[in-house]
Amino acid sequence: QAQLVESGGGQVQPGGSLRLTCTASGGSLNYYAMAWFRQAPEKEREFVAAIGINGRSSYIGEPVRDRFTISRDKTKDAVYLQMNLLKPEDTAMYYCAGRETYYSPNADLYNFWGQGTQVTVSS
């Protein structure tokens, strides 16, 4: 089973952009539906975006639908979350997760998770 590794987090000013990357060590992402979730301090974990195994279908959570996109590159065995027009309320730890069948906004259905990457949006 792949171990997921997130990268690309950091601090950015409101209105800025970041691209998060999810890769795997000891395995491959290419056989899994993948998703991004986030969790801010003292808040519930929140679905952000998901993408199917073939990369042709995806689903973006309503709070970020007009600003974030998810994609994957099977040649690089990676999944990306492009975040634009970032707002302070986007501040959270962002996690990627995978599962063997179709994607879902339900975090409980995902079999494996990364350790997370922190995104902080502040001026």
Coordinates of C-alpha atoms in Angstrom, one line a residue:
Q1 CA 0.0 0.0 0.0
A2 CA 1.3 3.4 -1.0
Q3 CA 2.4 5.9 1.6
L4 CA 1.0 9.3 0.6
V5 CA 3.1 12.4 0.9
E6 CA 1.8 16.0 0.5
S7 CA 3.9 19.0 -0.4
G8 CA 3.5 22.5 -1.5
G9 CA 1.9 24.1 1.5
G10 CA 3.0 27.3 3.0
Q11 CA 2.0 30.8 3.9
V12 CA 0.4 33.1 1.3
Q13 CA -1.4 36.4 1.3
P14 CA -5.1 36.6 0.6
G15 CA -5.8 36.5 -3.1
G16 CA -2.7 34.4 -3.7
S17 CA -2.2 30.9 -5.1
L18 CA -0.6 27.6 -4.1
R19 CA -0.4 24.2 -5.7
L20 CA -0.4 21.2 -3.5
T21 CA 1.1 17.9 -4.7
C22 CA 0.4 14.4 -3.5
T23 CA 2.8 11.6 -4.3
A24 CA 3.4 8.1 -3.0
S25 CA 6.3 6.3 -1.7
G26 CA 6.4 2.5 -1.8
G27 CA 3.7 2.3 -4.3
S28 CA 1.7 4.2 -7.0
L29 CA -1.3 6.5 -6.9
N30 CA -2.3 5.6 -10.4
Y31 CA -4.7 2.9 -9.4
Y32 CA -6.7 4.9 -6.9
A33 CA -9.3 7.5 -6.8
M34 CA -7.8 10.4 -4.9
A35 CA -9.2 13.3 -2.8
W36 CA -8.1 16.3 -0.9
F37 CA -9.6 17.1 2.5
R38 CA -8.7 19.8 5.0
Q39 CA -9.1 20.5 8.7
A40 CA -8.7 23.7 10.5
P41 CA -8.1 23.9 14.3
E42 CA -11.3 23.0 16.2
K43 CA -13.2 22.3 13.1
E44 CA -14.5 19.2 11.4
R45 CA -12.6 17.7 8.5
E46 CA -13.9 19.0 5.3
F47 CA -14.0 17.6 1.8
V48 CA -12.2 19.8 -0.8
A49 CA -11.9 17.9 -4.1
A50 CA -11.7 14.4 -5.6
I51 CA -10.7 12.9 -8.9
G52 CA -11.4 9.5 -10.5
I53 CA -8.8 6.9 -11.3
N54 CA -8.7 7.8 -15.0
G55 CA -8.5 11.5 -14.2
R56 CA -11.4 12.4 -16.5
S57 CA -14.0 13.0 -13.8
S58 CA -13.7 15.1 -10.7
Y59 CA -15.8 16.8 -8.0
I60 CA -15.0 20.0 -6.2
G61 CA -16.5 20.9 -2.9
E62 CA -18.9 23.9 -2.9
P63 CA -16.9 26.2 -0.6
V64 CA -14.0 26.2 -3.1
R65 CA -15.7 25.3 -6.4
D66 CA -14.8 28.5 -8.2
R67 CA -11.3 28.7 -6.9
F68 CA -9.7 25.3 -6.6
T69 CA -9.1 22.6 -9.2
I70 CA -7.9 19.0 -8.9
S71 CA -5.8 17.2 -11.5
R72 CA -3.5 14.2 -11.8
D73 CA -0.6 13.3 -13.9
K74 CA -0.1 9.6 -14.3
T75 CA 3.3 9.9 -15.9
K76 CA 4.4 11.7 -12.7
D77 CA 2.3 9.5 -10.4
A78 CA 1.0 12.6 -8.7
V79 CA -2.2 14.4 -7.9
Y80 CA -2.5 18.2 -7.6
L81 CA -4.7 20.7 -5.9
Q82 CA -4.4 24.2 -7.5
M83 CA -5.7 26.8 -5.1
N84 CA -6.4 30.3 -6.4
L85 CA -7.8 33.4 -4.8
L86 CA -7.0 32.0 -1.4
K87 CA -8.9 33.4 1.6
P88 CA -8.1 33.4 5.3
E89 CA -10.8 30.8 5.8
D90 CA -8.8 28.4 3.6
T91 CA -6.2 28.1 6.3
A92 CA -6.0 24.5 7.4
M93 CA -4.0 21.3 7.2
Y94 CA -4.6 19.7 3.8
Y95 CA -4.6 16.0 3.4
C96 CA -4.6 13.7 0.4
A97 CA -6.4 10.4 0.6
G98 CA -6.9 7.4 -1.7
R99 CA -9.3 4.6 -2.2
E100 CA -9.5 1.7 -4.7
T101 CA -12.9 2.4 -6.3
Y102 CA -14.8 5.5 -7.3
Y103 CA -14.2 8.9 -5.6
S104 CA -16.4 10.2 -2.8
P105 CA -16.7 13.2 -0.6
N106 CA -17.0 10.9 2.4
A107 CA -13.7 10.8 4.2
D108 CA -14.6 7.5 6.0
L109 CA -14.4 5.7 2.7
Y110 CA -10.8 6.4 2.0
N111 CA -8.3 3.7 2.9
F112 CA -5.0 5.6 3.2
W113 CA -4.0 9.1 4.0
G114 CA -1.0 11.4 4.0
Q115 CA 0.4 13.3 7.0
G116 CA -0.8 16.6 5.6
T117 CA 0.6 19.9 4.6
Q118 CA -0.2 23.2 6.3
V119 CA -1.7 26.1 4.3
T120 CA -1.9 29.5 6.0
V121 CA -3.5 32.4 4.3
S122 CA -2.9 35.7 6.1
S123 CA -1.6 39.2 5.5

